């Protein structure tokens, strides 16, 4: 999926469709009846990392109506982590094919038809201000529709398609924000945006990923081929994001090389594995060649997402920028050092004691948020450059000690 292309489509096609559907809604859609909610639909199309942060909201909904009555619409490529979380039955996941505009429209229409047959009572849009998710929510057939509304220009326009129009609060952690949307089901629609609800900072309640013995064996065999050792050595993973779709989040790859050299010198038994997607493999291999150390190798493109979680369970520490892997890791025993810049850990950090968030907190950071559709005029990510190699090295050493309980 081309993220920039999807954003352009969401803007240039989504805005007029939201306007047209808003006009239609004023006259032809049914109003909430006040009947009890029996079936709940969530729409969270993109960003698997944010789906992990939605775990509390999904669990709250399952507690209300039973997990068999909770459904979710996602892009096909993002359903993996939803299946790992295990809150929603696999058959209740409506996966949309986003390979092209044609396949997306076709699968969206099929999903809408299925939702209307199911008789969904309430639909909750977990996207902040995306138009595509608002349209799906409005067309789901649900009488109760909960989502964010751009009061007084507080966010990008996406019409007036929700019955329960919630104000986005940029001071709440995303976990609390998503849980708030579920709580809004108990609020009279006409009372909003006033919302007498106090979110609580819940502790870690995420499920623990438990792979099958055969899956562990597969990843151990892969590591044996890479290291030349019969047993898995102590591992530190570096997710260099060599072709990050959000360049502002990227920590310079030269710094990853410098960090790897420090770690190899400090930990004589440690091996360093660079991870990444298949499209990053060539650039990651170039980093490994630059290091020229037998204890350093690339796993970019060599694992499935499920095998990546197995790998996290076998490794000591992961260093990554603010991206999906930081949240996937929270489902395993690995300790994580997460680098924040254009976004803030106050809203998006994984809520686990095994995560260390590094953020310079300079005056212009964070510069992307839900209220600006995650767009920024910045072309020089000073916020990431201010995070020094020595700072990350110290955080990794502390995390390594904590992981081994020493």
XYZ file of C-alpha atoms in Angstrom:
406
model
C 0.000 0.000 0.000
C 1.359 3.404 -1.036
C 0.666 5.576 2.018
C 1.008 8.924 0.241
C -1.294 7.793 -2.543
C -3.867 6.592 -0.022
C -3.725 9.975 1.727
C -4.307 11.802 -1.555
C -7.276 9.585 -2.347
C -8.624 10.083 1.169
C -8.437 13.847 0.685
C -9.546 14.442 -2.891
C -12.197 11.742 -3.067
C -13.032 11.403 0.614
C -13.937 15.057 1.260
C -16.655 15.370 -1.422
C -18.034 11.924 -0.528
C -18.207 12.885 3.154
C -20.027 16.087 2.207
C -22.495 14.244 -0.017
C -23.145 11.557 2.578
C -23.616 14.218 5.255
C -26.375 15.799 3.171
C -27.959 12.378 2.697
C -27.695 11.591 6.402
C -29.637 14.711 7.378
C -32.751 13.336 5.767
C -32.546 9.593 5.287
C -30.538 7.828 8.013
C -32.197 6.438 11.092
C -31.630 7.934 14.501
C -30.457 6.005 17.565
C -33.446 4.229 19.112
C -32.103 3.935 22.627
C -32.157 0.138 22.423
C -29.310 -1.809 24.001
C -26.212 -2.224 21.856
C -25.717 -5.879 20.969
C -23.146 -5.808 18.165
C -20.198 -3.419 17.938
C -18.039 -2.687 14.908
C -14.614 -1.030 15.056
C -12.993 0.591 12.032
C -9.174 0.796 12.233
C -7.856 0.437 8.718
C -4.162 1.240 9.058
C -1.233 1.182 11.483
C -0.785 -2.129 13.275
C 1.065 -0.388 16.097
C -2.004 1.692 16.925
C -4.079 -1.478 16.861
C -2.013 -2.735 19.803
C -2.860 0.500 21.620
C -6.545 -0.210 20.899
C -6.416 -3.484 22.841
C -8.062 -1.920 25.901
C -10.926 -0.513 23.823
C -11.491 -3.857 22.093
C -11.474 -5.645 25.439
C -13.981 -3.152 26.882
C -16.314 -3.798 23.961
C -15.951 -7.572 24.320
C -16.808 -7.267 28.015
C -19.977 -5.376 27.085
C -21.422 -7.589 24.365
C -19.250 -10.732 24.228
C -16.293 -11.154 21.880
C -18.457 -13.026 19.381
C -20.407 -9.782 18.869
C -17.390 -7.543 18.243
C -16.288 -6.929 14.646
C -13.501 -4.932 13.038
C -12.695 -3.538 9.606
C -8.993 -3.342 8.661
C -6.756 -3.348 5.619
C -5.745 -6.924 4.809
C -2.055 -6.198 5.369
C -2.808 -4.911 8.873
C -4.941 -7.737 10.231
C -1.960 -9.791 11.442
C -1.558 -8.055 14.791
C -5.319 -8.109 15.349
C -5.255 -11.895 15.076
C -2.319 -12.021 17.513
C -4.214 -9.930 20.078
C -6.972 -12.532 20.004
C -9.791 -10.287 21.245
C -11.889 -10.489 18.098
C -12.710 -13.875 16.510
C -10.924 -14.219 13.138
C -14.241 -14.686 11.345
C -15.377 -11.277 12.655
C -12.527 -9.418 10.946
C -13.476 -7.694 7.695
C -10.228 -7.324 5.738
C -10.137 -4.802 2.882
C -7.771 -5.282 -0.033
C -5.871 -2.007 -0.578
C -3.585 -3.191 -3.407
C -5.330 -0.806 -5.804
C -8.223 1.634 -5.787
C -10.361 -0.881 -7.654
C -9.777 -3.744 -5.226
C -10.265 -1.369 -2.296
C -13.653 -0.193 -3.554
C -14.733 -3.744 -4.348
C -13.765 -5.139 -0.948
C -15.251 -2.115 0.849
C -18.601 -2.631 -0.865
C -18.533 -6.310 0.062
C -17.753 -5.412 3.677
C -20.602 -2.883 3.801
C -23.048 -5.452 2.432
C -21.966 -7.982 5.051
C -22.220 -5.460 7.880
C -25.762 -4.557 6.895
C -26.727 -8.223 6.870
C -25.204 -8.648 10.333
C -27.273 -5.842 11.800
C -24.515 -3.861 13.520
C -25.917 -1.644 16.295
C -22.898 0.554 17.000
C -19.872 1.447 14.883
C -16.768 3.071 16.399
C -14.285 4.820 14.120
C -10.817 4.467 15.684
C -9.111 6.489 12.962
C -8.534 10.063 14.050
C -9.742 12.073 11.057
C -9.585 9.764 8.032
C -12.464 10.168 5.586
C -12.439 6.559 4.357
C -13.106 5.183 7.828
C -15.823 7.773 8.461
C -17.549 6.724 5.236
C -17.396 3.043 6.190
C -18.759 3.855 9.635
C -21.638 5.836 8.140
C -22.481 3.143 5.589
C -22.267 0.246 8.055
C -25.958 0.475 8.866
C -25.271 1.134 12.539
C -27.729 3.512 14.196
C -25.071 4.543 16.733
C -21.863 5.873 15.199
C -19.010 7.100 17.399
C -16.042 9.051 16.108
C -14.053 12.259 16.225
C -15.589 15.455 14.905
C -13.742 18.606 13.821
C -15.397 21.098 16.118
C -14.364 24.665 15.185
C -11.675 23.400 12.843
C -9.904 21.240 15.440
C -9.181 18.586 12.828
C -9.470 17.868 9.091
C -12.980 18.036 7.638
C -14.788 14.751 7.174
C -18.411 15.763 7.258
C -20.989 15.194 9.969
C -21.469 11.437 9.860
C -21.345 10.434 13.523
C -24.268 10.356 15.921
C -21.849 10.552 18.867
C -19.391 13.291 17.909
C -16.390 13.153 20.222
C -13.790 15.889 20.547
C -10.233 14.682 20.014
C -8.093 15.452 23.053
C -4.386 15.765 22.116
C -3.379 15.432 25.767
C -4.597 11.862 26.281
C -2.505 8.786 25.585
C -3.874 6.928 22.562
C -4.856 3.939 24.715
C -7.124 6.211 26.765
C -8.384 7.965 23.638
C -9.579 4.711 22.110
C -11.134 3.548 25.393
C -12.968 6.896 25.564
C -14.739 6.149 22.284
C -16.182 2.954 23.724
C -17.275 4.807 26.866
C -19.068 7.339 24.637
C -21.670 4.662 23.897
C -23.145 5.447 27.338
C -23.419 9.186 26.674
C -26.477 10.920 25.241
C -25.519 12.047 21.754
C -26.897 15.550 22.269
C -24.714 16.017 25.394
C -21.476 15.720 23.430
C -18.816 17.070 23.152
C -19.150 17.561 26.932
C -18.103 14.219 28.349
C -18.097 13.531 32.095
C -15.667 10.634 31.849
C -12.267 10.434 33.506
C -9.886 8.124 31.608
C -7.578 6.061 33.745
C -3.981 5.245 32.898
C -4.329 1.471 32.937
C -1.334 -0.730 33.583
C -0.071 -3.306 31.125
C -2.931 -5.616 30.179
C -1.679 -6.855 26.847
C -1.705 -10.545 25.975
C 1.610 -12.358 25.832
C 2.506 -13.826 22.463
C 3.172 -17.549 22.840
C 4.559 -19.233 19.723
C 4.400 -22.938 19.010
C 7.559 -24.962 19.621
C 7.867 -25.524 15.874
C 7.829 -21.762 15.258
C 10.596 -21.234 17.784
C 12.576 -24.005 16.104
C 12.237 -22.333 12.699
C 13.578 -19.004 13.956
C 16.369 -20.677 15.933
C 17.399 -22.513 12.758
C 17.450 -19.193 10.876
C 19.649 -17.654 13.569
C 21.983 -20.674 13.510
C 22.503 -20.144 9.774
C 23.248 -16.456 10.318
C 25.549 -16.818 13.314
C 27.157 -20.163 12.540
C 26.470 -21.204 16.157
C 24.440 -24.224 17.283
C 22.675 -22.234 20.017
C 21.178 -18.770 19.875
C 23.667 -16.244 21.315
C 22.611 -13.087 23.208
C 20.921 -10.899 20.606
C 20.349 -7.162 20.250
C 18.070 -6.108 17.402
C 18.337 -2.823 15.513
C 15.374 -1.717 13.386
C 17.082 0.910 11.243
C 14.039 1.805 9.103
C 16.197 2.189 6.016
C 13.172 3.033 3.842
C 10.777 4.463 6.395
C 7.506 5.693 4.919
C 7.602 8.551 7.430
C 11.125 9.994 6.877
C 10.817 12.443 9.767
C 10.779 9.510 12.193
C 14.041 8.113 10.889
C 17.180 8.055 13.042
C 20.167 8.341 10.728
C 21.466 4.949 9.594
C 25.070 6.053 10.220
C 24.148 6.329 13.883
C 22.865 2.763 13.900
C 26.241 1.679 12.534
C 28.054 3.628 15.248
C 25.719 2.184 17.902
C 26.317 -1.349 16.640
C 30.097 -0.873 16.889
C 29.798 0.319 20.494
C 27.571 -2.615 21.429
C 29.832 -5.194 19.775
C 32.821 -3.802 21.670
C 30.982 -3.586 25.000
C 29.289 -7.010 24.877
C 31.796 -9.628 23.607
C 29.163 -12.383 23.441
C 26.408 -10.324 21.824
C 25.389 -10.626 18.181
C 23.653 -7.744 16.391
C 20.784 -8.407 13.989
C 19.341 -5.677 11.797
C 15.637 -6.174 11.099
C 13.387 -4.616 8.474
C 10.923 -5.201 5.676
C 11.756 -6.929 2.402
C 12.053 -3.603 0.562
C 14.688 -2.498 3.084
C 16.877 -5.597 2.659
C 19.423 -4.122 0.213
C 20.047 -1.003 2.312
C 20.269 -3.019 5.523
C 22.768 -5.412 3.954
C 24.876 -2.381 3.054
C 24.928 -1.411 6.747
C 26.078 -4.895 7.697
C 28.856 -4.811 5.103
C 29.917 -1.424 6.419
C 30.310 -2.908 9.903
C 32.256 -5.900 8.589
C 31.859 -7.944 11.779
C 30.970 -11.642 11.856
C 28.733 -10.982 14.854
C 26.517 -8.648 12.843
C 23.984 -9.808 10.236
C 20.759 -8.808 8.493
C 17.317 -10.356 8.934
C 15.541 -7.716 6.821
C 12.966 -9.465 4.670
C 13.926 -12.860 6.100
C 11.023 -13.282 8.522
C 7.249 -13.184 8.457
C 5.571 -10.880 10.950
C 4.790 -13.849 13.159
C 8.420 -15.007 13.019
C 9.432 -11.464 13.943
C 7.478 -11.809 17.199
C 9.206 -15.136 17.837
C 12.535 -13.378 17.249
C 11.615 -10.705 19.786
C 11.020 -13.429 22.349
C 14.531 -14.815 21.752
C 16.383 -11.473 21.802
C 17.383 -9.212 24.678
C 16.844 -5.666 23.401
C 15.279 -3.954 20.389
C 16.181 -0.432 19.267
C 13.609 1.142 16.946
C 12.024 4.430 16.067
C 8.372 5.144 16.847
C 6.768 2.537 14.592
C 4.906 -0.769 14.597
C 7.789 -2.928 15.914
C 7.874 -0.935 19.169
C 4.289 -2.019 19.819
C 4.661 -5.578 18.521
C 7.546 -5.983 20.959
C 5.261 -5.144 23.895
C 3.553 -8.505 23.322
C 6.826 -10.338 24.017
C 9.541 -10.436 26.696
C 12.040 -8.235 24.841
C 13.084 -4.843 26.229
C 12.703 -1.964 23.799
C 14.370 1.402 23.348
C 12.047 3.581 21.256
C 13.207 6.808 19.603
C 10.615 9.589 19.332
C 10.855 12.837 17.384
C 7.984 14.201 15.263
C 5.494 12.478 17.606
C 5.465 12.249 21.374
C 5.747 9.284 23.748
C 3.135 10.945 25.939
C 0.572 9.867 23.337
C 2.102 6.919 21.510
C 4.651 5.084 23.667
C 4.038 1.399 24.344
C 2.723 1.119 27.883
C 4.983 -1.504 29.312
C 7.803 -1.276 31.867
C 9.996 -3.003 29.287
C 9.916 0.055 27.026
C 12.311 3.003 27.341
C 11.234 6.039 25.313
C 13.866 8.595 24.277
C 12.605 12.004 23.192
C 14.518 15.272 22.972
C 11.409 17.368 23.600
C 12.592 20.359 21.569
C 10.251 23.313 21.025
C 8.942 22.247 17.599
C 8.329 18.618 18.595
C 5.885 16.999 18.199
C 5.012 18.552 14.844
C 2.610 15.898 13.543
C -0.672 15.020 15.169
C -4.218 13.962 14.423
C -5.201 17.629 14.243
C -2.953 18.325 11.223
C -3.605 14.970 9.561
C -0.057 13.996 10.542
C 1.476 16.399 8.041
C 4.496 18.591 8.720
C 6.384 21.337 6.911
C 9.633 20.087 8.466
C 12.436 18.947 6.167
C 15.137 18.646 8.834
C 14.286 16.273 11.699
C 16.393 17.963 14.355
C 14.223 16.198 16.950
C 15.705 12.837 15.908
C 19.207 14.235 15.404
C 19.222 15.481 18.994
C 19.081 11.863 20.203
C 22.751 10.974 20.482
C 24.384 7.605 19.978
C 25.786 7.688 23.501
C 22.304 8.268 24.929
C 20.892 5.289 23.050
C 23.891 3.140 23.965
C 23.370 3.867 27.667
C 19.655 3.043 27.388
C 20.434 -0.257 25.632
C 22.961 -1.230 28.320
C 20.414 -0.541 31.067
C 17.725 -2.468 29.194
C 20.113 -5.379 28.619
C 20.800 -5.584 32.346
C 17.088 -5.402 33.153
C 16.275 -8.119 30.592
C 18.795 -10.489 32.179
C 17.777 -9.488 35.688
C 21.317 -8.411 36.591
